[in-house]
Amino acid sequence: MRRSIFSATAVALGAALALTACSSDSGSGDKPSTPSVATTTDAPKLSGSLTVWVDETRIDVFKKLAEQYQKQSGVQVKVVQKASADIRADFVKQEPTGEGPDIIVGAHDWTGQLVTNGTVQPIELGAKAGEFAPVTVSAFTYDGQVYGVPYAIENIALVRNNKLASSTPDSLDALITQGKQIEAKNSKVKYPFVVQQGKDGDPYHLYPLQTSFGAPVFKQNDDGSYTDTIAMGGDNGHKFAQYLQKLGKDGVLDTAIDSQKATDAFTHGQTPYIITGPWNTPAFKKAGLDITVLPVPSAGGEKSQPFVGVQGAYISAKAQNPIVANDFVTNFLGDEFAQTELYEAGQRMPALTAAADKVSDPIIKGFTEAAGESPMPSIPAMDSVWAFWGTTEAQIISGKAKDPSAAWDTMIKNIQAAIDKSKG
């Protein structure tokens, strides 16, 4: 669940993206039949055992899947529950001793740390890579190699209260104007739209607006992987910073609006729009809201691109039985049956195209259509970004930074210095 990435340190960012179960009014279409042993194993016959670490949000579905895999292959699978905030750190600590698991399940933006620590091994997807949504494979790609088998996607989008608005403009400025008109006619409405911030800022939730100014956080390679070259400086970064200042002065953005206040405002009908993720839709449904999920409108003229989070499975570099581990993550978890089971448990769009094509829930589909092609950077340099980025945006929005362009330039210098220092 991603409510605010600044309520914890950057080390906990991956855990904040953990898959959470939520309710859904519609299923995923025809459920695929249980795969046969032939589809999940290769000669020679598999044997032995596996240990898989998962967090508290996935323990039930993975126990079910483990039983199915054991029934089909004869391989015993032990599923161990680890706290979502601890699973990555515990794995990095235990893997070198040989005491860790064969497989861990978690967010793609763990990849950089896991690879640089030498704790995971590459996974050869081969032709199967083409069966997944491209962004999900690029999310787990590091230095040209794939390190995880993806199974689910999540991202933020614009959610509309259909009782307050029946259509949505293509630009954020026009949306704000519409929201103010709704506010003027309805005494219950207090905000034209809301997006969580808090005293430390929240660039994750503002990132779609930033990318619409042509200011992505880092430059990307042709395959979608990230370099550590900062790309959000210069004129485009200045324009975005100036826009944040304007929204702050107009009261449209407010650092007093944190995750809970933003969610409450939308749930209670105090705003027609919120920028948020699928983790909040259960609360909206419980409140009886009729909602539509849409792409975030452009603020700067270019397409808004929220960060895409991808969930998947990694294989330990010290896996006791790497052939079996590869079969489990690639052939079993990468199969339509398992991907559909995971979707039904967590209500996140499957990474496998065949499973995703059968999803009919308009809310889930709406988030996916708003996703774009920008996975959350998993490179180590990203750890140097968050604190400076959030603090600077909060200072601009609150008016503490009088010159937004100068504040943005200082932020870029501080981030670059932190990246350089991290390299030694």
Short mmCIF file of C-alpha atoms in Angstrom, two decimals:
data_model
loop_
_atom_site.label_atom_id
_atom_site.label_comp_id
_atom_site.label_asym_id
_atom_site.label_seq_id
_atom_site.Cartn_x
_atom_site.Cartn_y
_atom_site.Cartn_z
CA MET A 1 0.00 0.00 0.00
CA ARG A 2 1.42 3.38 -0.98
CA ARG A 3 -0.03 6.22 1.03
CA SER A 4 3.05 8.39 1.53
CA ILE A 5 6.61 7.45 0.77
CA PHE A 6 7.86 10.10 3.15
CA SER A 7 6.37 8.64 6.29
CA ALA A 8 9.37 6.27 6.38
CA THR A 9 12.92 6.22 5.11
CA ALA A 10 13.83 5.50 1.53
CA VAL A 11 14.76 1.96 2.54
CA ALA A 12 11.08 1.28 3.15
CA LEU A 13 9.95 2.51 -0.26
CA GLY A 14 9.66 -0.94 -1.74
CA ALA A 15 7.57 -2.11 1.19
CA ALA A 16 5.23 0.87 0.69
CA LEU A 17 4.44 -0.54 -2.72
CA ALA A 18 3.46 -3.93 -1.31
CA LEU A 19 0.38 -5.55 -2.77
CA THR A 20 -2.73 -5.10 -0.64
CA ALA A 21 -6.00 -6.94 -0.94
CA CYS A 22 -9.12 -4.95 -1.72
CA SER A 23 -12.67 -5.74 -2.68
CA SER A 24 -14.02 -5.75 -6.20
CA ASP A 25 -17.49 -5.87 -7.63
CA SER A 26 -16.49 -7.82 -10.71
CA GLY A 27 -14.29 -10.81 -11.41
CA SER A 28 -11.63 -11.48 -13.96
CA GLY A 29 -13.71 -13.28 -16.53
CA ASP A 30 -13.21 -16.95 -17.26
CA LYS A 31 -10.79 -18.42 -14.77
CA PRO A 32 -8.04 -20.46 -16.40
CA SER A 33 -7.86 -24.12 -15.53
CA THR A 34 -5.18 -25.38 -13.19
CA PRO A 35 -1.97 -25.89 -15.19
CA SER A 36 -0.79 -29.43 -15.74
CA VAL A 37 2.53 -30.73 -14.47
CA ALA A 38 3.83 -30.56 -18.03
CA THR A 39 3.33 -26.81 -18.16
CA THR A 40 5.23 -26.19 -14.95
CA THR A 41 8.11 -28.61 -15.16
CA ASP A 42 10.93 -29.50 -17.50
CA ALA A 43 12.75 -32.82 -17.83
CA PRO A 44 14.32 -34.20 -15.76
CA LYS A 45 11.64 -34.57 -13.09
CA LEU A 46 11.88 -31.91 -10.38
CA SER A 47 12.55 -32.80 -6.78
CA GLY A 48 13.60 -31.23 -3.51
CA SER A 49 12.12 -28.24 -1.69
CA LEU A 50 11.83 -24.46 -1.82
CA THR A 51 11.50 -21.73 0.78
CA VAL A 52 9.62 -18.59 -0.24
CA TRP A 53 9.40 -15.37 1.76
CA VAL A 54 6.27 -13.23 1.37
CA ASP A 55 4.75 -10.44 3.43
CA GLU A 56 1.53 -10.42 5.42
CA THR A 57 -0.56 -9.20 2.49
CA ARG A 58 0.29 -12.21 0.33
CA ILE A 59 0.68 -15.08 2.76
CA ASP A 60 -2.73 -16.68 2.18
CA VAL A 61 -2.66 -16.73 -1.61
CA PHE A 62 0.94 -17.97 -1.70
CA LYS A 63 0.15 -20.82 0.68
CA LYS A 64 -2.61 -21.82 -1.71
CA LEU A 65 -0.29 -21.59 -4.71
CA ALA A 66 2.43 -23.51 -2.90
CA GLU A 67 0.04 -26.40 -2.26
CA GLN A 68 -0.91 -26.43 -5.93
CA TYR A 69 2.71 -26.44 -7.09
CA GLN A 70 3.60 -29.21 -4.66
CA LYS A 71 0.66 -31.27 -5.87
CA GLN A 72 1.76 -30.88 -9.49
CA SER A 73 5.53 -31.17 -9.18
CA GLY A 74 6.18 -33.09 -5.99
CA VAL A 75 8.39 -30.22 -4.76
CA GLN A 76 7.71 -29.13 -1.19
CA VAL A 77 7.26 -25.37 -0.91
CA LYS A 78 7.58 -23.71 2.49
CA VAL A 79 6.00 -20.24 2.54
CA VAL A 80 7.32 -18.00 5.32
CA GLN A 81 5.61 -14.79 6.36
CA LYS A 82 7.89 -11.79 6.91
CA ALA A 83 6.84 -8.27 7.87
CA SER A 84 6.55 -6.08 4.78
CA ALA A 85 8.89 -3.50 6.31
CA ASP A 86 11.55 -6.12 7.08
CA ILE A 87 11.55 -8.61 4.24
CA ARG A 88 14.10 -6.91 1.99
CA ALA A 89 16.53 -5.94 4.76
CA ASP A 90 16.33 -9.39 6.34
CA PHE A 91 17.00 -11.03 2.99
CA VAL A 92 20.05 -8.86 2.27
CA LYS A 93 21.38 -9.71 5.75
CA GLN A 94 20.72 -13.46 5.67
CA GLU A 95 21.35 -14.35 2.02
CA PRO A 96 25.18 -14.21 2.23
CA THR A 97 25.11 -16.72 5.10
CA GLY A 98 23.15 -19.25 3.08
CA GLU A 99 20.36 -19.13 5.65
CA GLY A 100 17.97 -17.07 3.58
CA PRO A 101 15.10 -18.26 1.33
CA ASP A 102 15.29 -19.50 -2.24
CA ILE A 103 12.77 -16.93 -3.41
CA ILE A 104 11.43 -13.61 -2.16
CA VAL A 105 8.33 -11.81 -3.39
CA GLY A 106 8.26 -8.03 -3.46
CA ALA A 107 8.47 -4.77 -5.38
CA HIS A 108 10.57 -4.21 -8.50
CA ASP A 109 12.29 -1.16 -7.03
CA TRP A 110 14.21 -3.43 -4.69
CA THR A 111 16.16 -4.63 -7.74
CA GLY A 112 19.04 -2.14 -7.62
CA GLN A 113 19.89 -2.85 -3.99
CA LEU A 114 19.50 -6.60 -4.37
CA VAL A 115 21.69 -6.75 -7.48
CA THR A 116 24.44 -4.47 -6.18
CA ASN A 117 24.55 -6.55 -2.99
CA GLY A 118 24.89 -9.71 -5.08
CA THR A 119 21.90 -11.34 -3.41
CA VAL A 120 19.78 -12.26 -6.45
CA GLN A 121 20.49 -14.04 -9.73
CA PRO A 122 19.36 -13.18 -13.27
CA ILE A 123 16.28 -14.91 -14.63
CA GLU A 124 16.17 -16.05 -18.25
CA LEU A 125 12.65 -15.37 -19.48
CA GLY A 126 13.55 -15.95 -23.13
CA ALA A 127 10.54 -15.81 -25.44
CA LYS A 128 8.25 -15.73 -22.40
CA ALA A 129 9.26 -12.10 -21.83
CA GLY A 130 6.94 -11.15 -24.69
CA GLU A 131 3.96 -12.57 -22.77
CA PHE A 132 4.17 -9.83 -20.13
CA ALA A 133 3.33 -6.13 -20.36
CA PRO A 134 6.60 -4.49 -21.52
CA VAL A 135 6.76 -2.07 -18.58
CA THR A 136 6.73 -4.98 -16.14
CA VAL A 137 9.79 -6.62 -17.69
CA SER A 138 11.70 -3.35 -17.97
CA ALA A 139 10.90 -2.69 -14.30
CA PHE A 140 12.86 -5.80 -13.29
CA THR A 141 15.68 -5.15 -15.77
CA TYR A 142 19.02 -3.96 -14.38
CA ASP A 143 22.18 -3.55 -16.47
CA GLY A 144 20.48 -5.37 -19.33
CA GLN A 145 19.46 -8.45 -17.32
CA VAL A 146 16.09 -9.43 -15.87
CA TYR A 147 16.07 -10.24 -12.14
CA GLY A 148 12.41 -10.84 -11.38
CA VAL A 149 9.29 -12.47 -12.80
CA PRO A 150 6.50 -9.86 -12.66
CA TYR A 151 2.94 -10.64 -11.66
CA ALA A 152 1.11 -7.38 -10.82
CA ILE A 153 1.05 -3.66 -11.65
CA GLU A 154 -0.05 -0.64 -9.63
CA ASN A 155 0.09 3.13 -10.08
CA ILE A 156 -1.75 6.31 -9.20
CA ALA A 157 -4.39 7.93 -11.38
CA LEU A 158 -7.17 10.51 -11.21
CA VAL A 159 -10.30 9.27 -9.45
CA ARG A 160 -13.56 11.13 -10.10
CA ASN A 161 -16.71 11.24 -7.98
CA ASN A 162 -19.35 10.84 -10.67
CA LYS A 163 -22.02 12.42 -8.47
CA LEU A 164 -20.08 15.70 -8.50
CA ALA A 165 -18.70 15.61 -12.05
CA SER A 166 -19.81 13.67 -15.12
CA SER A 167 -16.99 14.69 -17.47
CA THR A 168 -13.33 15.61 -17.01
CA PRO A 169 -11.19 18.15 -18.91
CA ASP A 170 -7.95 17.11 -20.59
CA SER A 171 -5.76 19.66 -18.76
CA LEU A 172 -5.22 20.11 -15.04
CA ASP A 173 -5.85 23.86 -15.22
CA ALA A 174 -9.25 23.24 -16.82
CA LEU A 175 -9.97 20.58 -14.21
CA ILE A 176 -9.17 23.04 -11.42
CA THR A 177 -11.48 25.61 -13.02
CA GLN A 178 -14.24 23.01 -13.24
CA GLY A 179 -13.62 22.00 -9.63
CA LYS A 180 -13.90 25.59 -8.45
CA GLN A 181 -17.19 25.96 -10.30
CA ILE A 182 -18.50 22.83 -8.58
CA GLU A 183 -17.26 24.22 -5.26
CA ALA A 184 -19.13 27.49 -5.84
CA LYS A 185 -22.41 25.65 -6.46
CA ASN A 186 -22.12 23.03 -3.71
CA SER A 187 -21.51 24.17 -0.13
CA LYS A 188 -20.28 20.71 0.83
CA VAL A 189 -17.39 20.85 -1.66
CA LYS A 190 -14.26 22.47 -0.24
CA TYR A 191 -11.56 21.63 -2.78
CA PRO A 192 -11.41 21.62 -6.61
CA PHE A 193 -9.25 18.50 -6.35
CA VAL A 194 -6.91 16.95 -3.78
CA VAL A 195 -3.55 15.23 -3.85
CA GLN A 196 -1.80 14.23 -0.65
CA GLN A 197 1.33 16.09 0.41
CA GLY A 198 2.11 16.55 4.09
CA LYS A 199 4.84 18.60 5.73
CA ASP A 200 7.62 16.65 3.98
CA GLY A 201 6.00 16.81 0.55
CA ASP A 202 5.12 13.83 -1.63
CA PRO A 203 6.77 13.87 -5.08
CA TYR A 204 5.44 10.37 -5.81
CA HIS A 205 1.90 11.74 -6.03
CA LEU A 206 3.02 14.87 -7.92
CA TYR A 207 5.19 12.98 -10.40
CA PRO A 208 2.50 12.75 -13.13
CA LEU A 209 2.32 16.56 -13.12
CA GLN A 210 6.10 16.86 -13.20
CA THR A 211 6.50 14.54 -16.17
CA SER A 212 3.89 16.53 -18.07
CA PHE A 213 6.44 19.38 -17.99
CA GLY A 214 9.05 17.08 -19.58
CA ALA A 215 11.05 16.74 -16.36
CA PRO A 216 11.46 13.03 -15.54
CA VAL A 217 13.59 12.18 -12.53
CA PHE A 218 16.34 10.34 -14.48
CA LYS A 219 17.15 9.74 -18.13
CA GLN A 220 16.10 6.33 -19.44
CA ASN A 221 17.79 4.00 -21.89
CA ASP A 222 15.98 2.70 -24.96
CA ASP A 223 15.01 -0.49 -23.10
CA GLY A 224 13.31 1.56 -20.36
CA SER A 225 16.03 1.07 -17.77
CA TYR A 226 17.28 4.13 -15.91
CA THR A 227 20.63 5.85 -15.94
CA ASP A 228 21.72 7.92 -12.92
CA THR A 229 21.75 11.11 -15.00
CA ILE A 230 19.33 13.57 -13.43
CA ALA A 231 16.78 14.75 -15.99
CA MET A 232 14.49 17.00 -13.95
CA GLY A 233 16.68 20.09 -13.91
CA GLY A 234 16.89 22.98 -16.37
CA ASP A 235 14.05 24.98 -17.89
CA ASN A 236 11.46 22.21 -17.66
CA GLY A 237 12.20 21.69 -13.99
CA HIS A 238 11.94 25.44 -13.41
CA LYS A 239 8.54 25.57 -15.13
CA PHE A 240 7.25 22.78 -12.93
CA ALA A 241 8.60 24.45 -9.78
CA GLN A 242 6.91 27.71 -10.75
CA TYR A 243 3.67 25.84 -11.35
CA LEU A 244 3.88 24.30 -7.87
CA GLN A 245 4.33 27.78 -6.42
CA LYS A 246 1.19 28.95 -8.23
CA LEU A 247 -0.88 26.00 -7.03
CA GLY A 248 0.37 26.64 -3.49
CA LYS A 249 -0.51 30.35 -3.60
CA ASP A 250 -3.96 29.51 -4.98
CA GLY A 251 -4.55 27.02 -2.18
CA VAL A 252 -4.97 24.14 -4.64
CA LEU A 253 -2.00 22.30 -3.13
CA ASP A 254 -1.52 22.38 0.62
CA THR A 255 1.12 20.66 2.76
CA ALA A 256 -1.52 20.39 5.50
CA ILE A 257 -3.34 17.84 3.32
CA ASP A 258 -1.75 14.49 4.12
CA SER A 259 -2.81 11.03 2.98
CA GLN A 260 -5.64 10.60 5.46
CA LYS A 261 -7.04 14.11 4.97
CA ALA A 262 -7.00 13.74 1.19
CA THR A 263 -8.76 10.37 1.35
CA ASP A 264 -11.32 11.68 3.85
CA ALA A 265 -12.06 14.75 1.73
CA PHE A 266 -12.85 12.61 -1.30
CA THR A 267 -14.75 9.96 0.65
CA HIS A 268 -16.95 12.62 2.29
CA GLY A 269 -17.81 14.34 -0.98
CA GLN A 270 -15.73 17.45 -0.31
CA THR A 271 -13.97 17.30 -3.68
CA PRO A 272 -14.84 15.89 -7.10
CA TYR A 273 -11.30 14.58 -7.76
CA ILE A 274 -8.36 12.93 -6.05
CA ILE A 275 -5.02 11.70 -7.36
CA THR A 276 -4.47 8.38 -5.62
CA GLY A 277 -3.87 4.67 -6.10
CA PRO A 278 -5.96 1.48 -6.05
CA TRP A 279 -5.26 0.98 -2.35
CA ASN A 280 -7.91 3.62 -1.57
CA THR A 281 -10.72 2.28 -3.76
CA PRO A 282 -12.08 -0.08 -1.05
CA ALA A 283 -12.76 2.96 1.16
CA PHE A 284 -14.45 4.75 -1.72
CA LYS A 285 -16.65 1.74 -2.46
CA LYS A 286 -17.49 1.30 1.21
CA ALA A 287 -18.65 4.93 1.26
CA GLY A 288 -21.00 4.14 -1.63
CA LEU A 289 -19.25 6.41 -4.11
CA ASP A 290 -19.75 5.98 -7.84
CA ILE A 291 -16.23 6.53 -9.19
CA THR A 292 -14.39 6.57 -12.49
CA VAL A 293 -10.61 6.16 -12.80
CA LEU A 294 -8.89 8.30 -15.43
CA PRO A 295 -5.38 9.31 -16.50
CA VAL A 296 -4.02 12.34 -14.65
CA PRO A 297 -4.61 15.38 -16.90
CA SER A 298 -1.55 17.17 -18.21
CA ALA A 299 -0.37 20.26 -16.36
CA GLY A 300 2.58 21.15 -18.58
CA GLY A 301 1.43 20.10 -22.03
CA GLU A 302 3.10 16.71 -22.29
CA LYS A 303 1.60 13.37 -21.25
CA SER A 304 1.41 12.74 -17.51
CA GLN A 305 3.41 9.65 -16.54
CA PRO A 306 2.94 8.30 -13.01
CA PHE A 307 5.47 5.89 -11.59
CA VAL A 308 4.52 2.28 -12.26
CA GLY A 309 5.06 -0.20 -9.45
CA VAL A 310 5.48 -3.87 -10.32
CA GLN A 311 5.32 -6.84 -7.97
CA GLY A 312 7.25 -10.02 -8.70
CA ALA A 313 9.49 -12.84 -7.52
CA TYR A 314 13.28 -12.87 -7.17
CA ILE A 315 15.58 -15.91 -6.94
CA SER A 316 18.33 -15.88 -4.34
CA ALA A 317 21.91 -16.00 -5.61
CA LYS A 318 22.40 -18.82 -3.09
CA ALA A 319 19.21 -20.75 -3.88
CA GLN A 320 19.69 -24.37 -2.82
CA ASN A 321 17.91 -25.64 -5.93
CA PRO A 322 18.07 -22.95 -8.63
CA ILE A 323 16.49 -25.15 -11.32
CA VAL A 324 13.40 -25.72 -9.21
CA ALA A 325 13.33 -22.08 -8.09
CA ASN A 326 13.43 -20.96 -11.71
CA ASP A 327 10.62 -23.35 -12.61
CA PHE A 328 8.47 -22.05 -9.76
CA VAL A 329 8.86 -18.35 -10.54
CA THR A 330 9.00 -18.54 -14.34
CA ASN A 331 6.75 -21.41 -15.34
CA PHE A 332 4.36 -21.53 -12.40
CA LEU A 333 4.03 -17.93 -11.15
CA GLY A 334 4.37 -16.76 -14.74
CA ASP A 335 1.43 -18.92 -15.80
CA GLU A 336 -2.09 -17.59 -16.38
CA PHE A 337 -3.53 -19.71 -13.57
CA ALA A 338 -1.21 -18.30 -10.88
CA GLN A 339 -1.42 -14.75 -12.21
CA THR A 340 -5.21 -14.91 -12.05
CA GLU A 341 -5.14 -16.30 -8.51
CA LEU A 342 -2.86 -13.43 -7.47
CA TYR A 343 -5.13 -10.89 -9.17
CA GLU A 344 -8.22 -12.19 -7.41
CA ALA A 345 -6.43 -12.01 -4.07
CA GLY A 346 -4.89 -8.58 -4.48
CA GLN A 347 -6.93 -6.75 -7.14
CA ARG A 348 -3.92 -5.47 -9.07
CA MET A 349 -3.73 -5.88 -12.83
CA PRO A 350 -1.79 -9.03 -13.79
CA ALA A 351 1.53 -8.54 -15.51
CA LEU A 352 0.84 -11.46 -17.84
CA THR A 353 -1.11 -10.22 -20.84
CA ALA A 354 -3.27 -13.36 -21.13
CA ALA A 355 -4.49 -12.90 -17.55
CA ALA A 356 -4.82 -9.11 -17.85
CA ASP A 357 -6.98 -9.44 -20.96
CA LYS A 358 -9.63 -11.24 -18.91
CA VAL A 359 -9.92 -8.54 -16.24
CA SER A 360 -13.27 -6.77 -16.58
CA ASP A 361 -13.36 -4.52 -13.50
CA PRO A 362 -13.53 -0.93 -14.88
CA ILE A 363 -11.70 0.49 -11.87
CA ILE A 364 -8.73 -1.85 -12.23
CA LYS A 365 -8.69 -1.25 -15.98
CA GLY A 366 -8.86 2.49 -15.43
CA PHE A 367 -5.74 2.48 -13.27
CA THR A 368 -3.90 0.34 -15.82
CA GLU A 369 -4.84 2.63 -18.70
CA ALA A 370 -3.42 5.55 -16.71
CA ALA A 371 -0.16 3.75 -15.96
CA GLY A 372 2.12 4.81 -18.79
CA GLU A 373 5.58 3.33 -19.28
CA SER A 374 7.69 4.74 -16.44
CA PRO A 375 8.51 2.18 -13.76
CA MET A 376 9.70 3.48 -10.42
CA PRO A 377 13.51 3.69 -10.72
CA SER A 378 15.20 0.81 -8.95
CA ILE A 379 18.75 2.12 -9.32
CA PRO A 380 20.69 2.88 -6.10
CA ALA A 381 20.85 6.58 -7.06
CA MET A 382 17.13 6.84 -6.34
CA ASP A 383 17.85 6.61 -2.62
CA SER A 384 19.62 9.98 -2.92
CA VAL A 385 16.58 11.68 -4.43
CA TRP A 386 13.54 11.33 -2.20
CA ALA A 387 14.34 13.48 0.83
CA PHE A 388 15.67 16.49 -1.11
CA TRP A 389 12.86 16.19 -3.66
CA GLY A 390 10.03 16.06 -1.14
CA THR A 391 11.41 18.80 1.12
CA THR A 392 11.96 21.17 -1.81
CA GLU A 393 8.47 20.67 -3.21
CA ALA A 394 6.95 21.22 0.25
CA GLN A 395 8.92 24.46 0.68
CA ILE A 396 7.77 25.71 -2.73
CA ILE A 397 4.13 24.81 -2.13
CA SER A 398 4.07 26.34 1.35
CA GLY A 399 5.76 29.53 0.20
CA LYS A 400 8.87 29.06 2.33
CA ALA A 401 10.94 28.98 -0.87
CA LYS A 402 10.38 32.42 -2.38
CA ASP A 403 12.23 31.67 -5.61
CA PRO A 404 11.02 28.26 -6.88
CA SER A 405 13.59 28.04 -9.68
CA ALA A 406 16.49 28.73 -7.31
CA ALA A 407 15.13 26.21 -4.82
CA TRP A 408 14.85 23.63 -7.60
CA ASP A 409 18.44 24.26 -8.71
CA THR A 410 19.67 23.81 -5.14
CA MET A 411 17.75 20.56 -4.92
CA ILE A 412 19.39 19.26 -8.11
CA LYS A 413 22.86 20.17 -6.78
CA ASN A 414 22.15 18.43 -3.47
CA ILE A 415 20.88 15.30 -5.18
CA GLN A 416 23.88 15.17 -7.50
CA ALA A 417 26.26 15.59 -4.57
CA ALA A 418 24.51 12.76 -2.69
CA ILE A 419 24.71 10.48 -5.74
CA ASP A 420 28.42 11.26 -6.19
CA LYS A 421 29.07 10.60 -2.50
CA SER A 422 27.25 7.26 -2.65
CA LYS A 423 29.61 6.15 -5.41
CA GLY A 424 32.60 6.82 -3.20
#
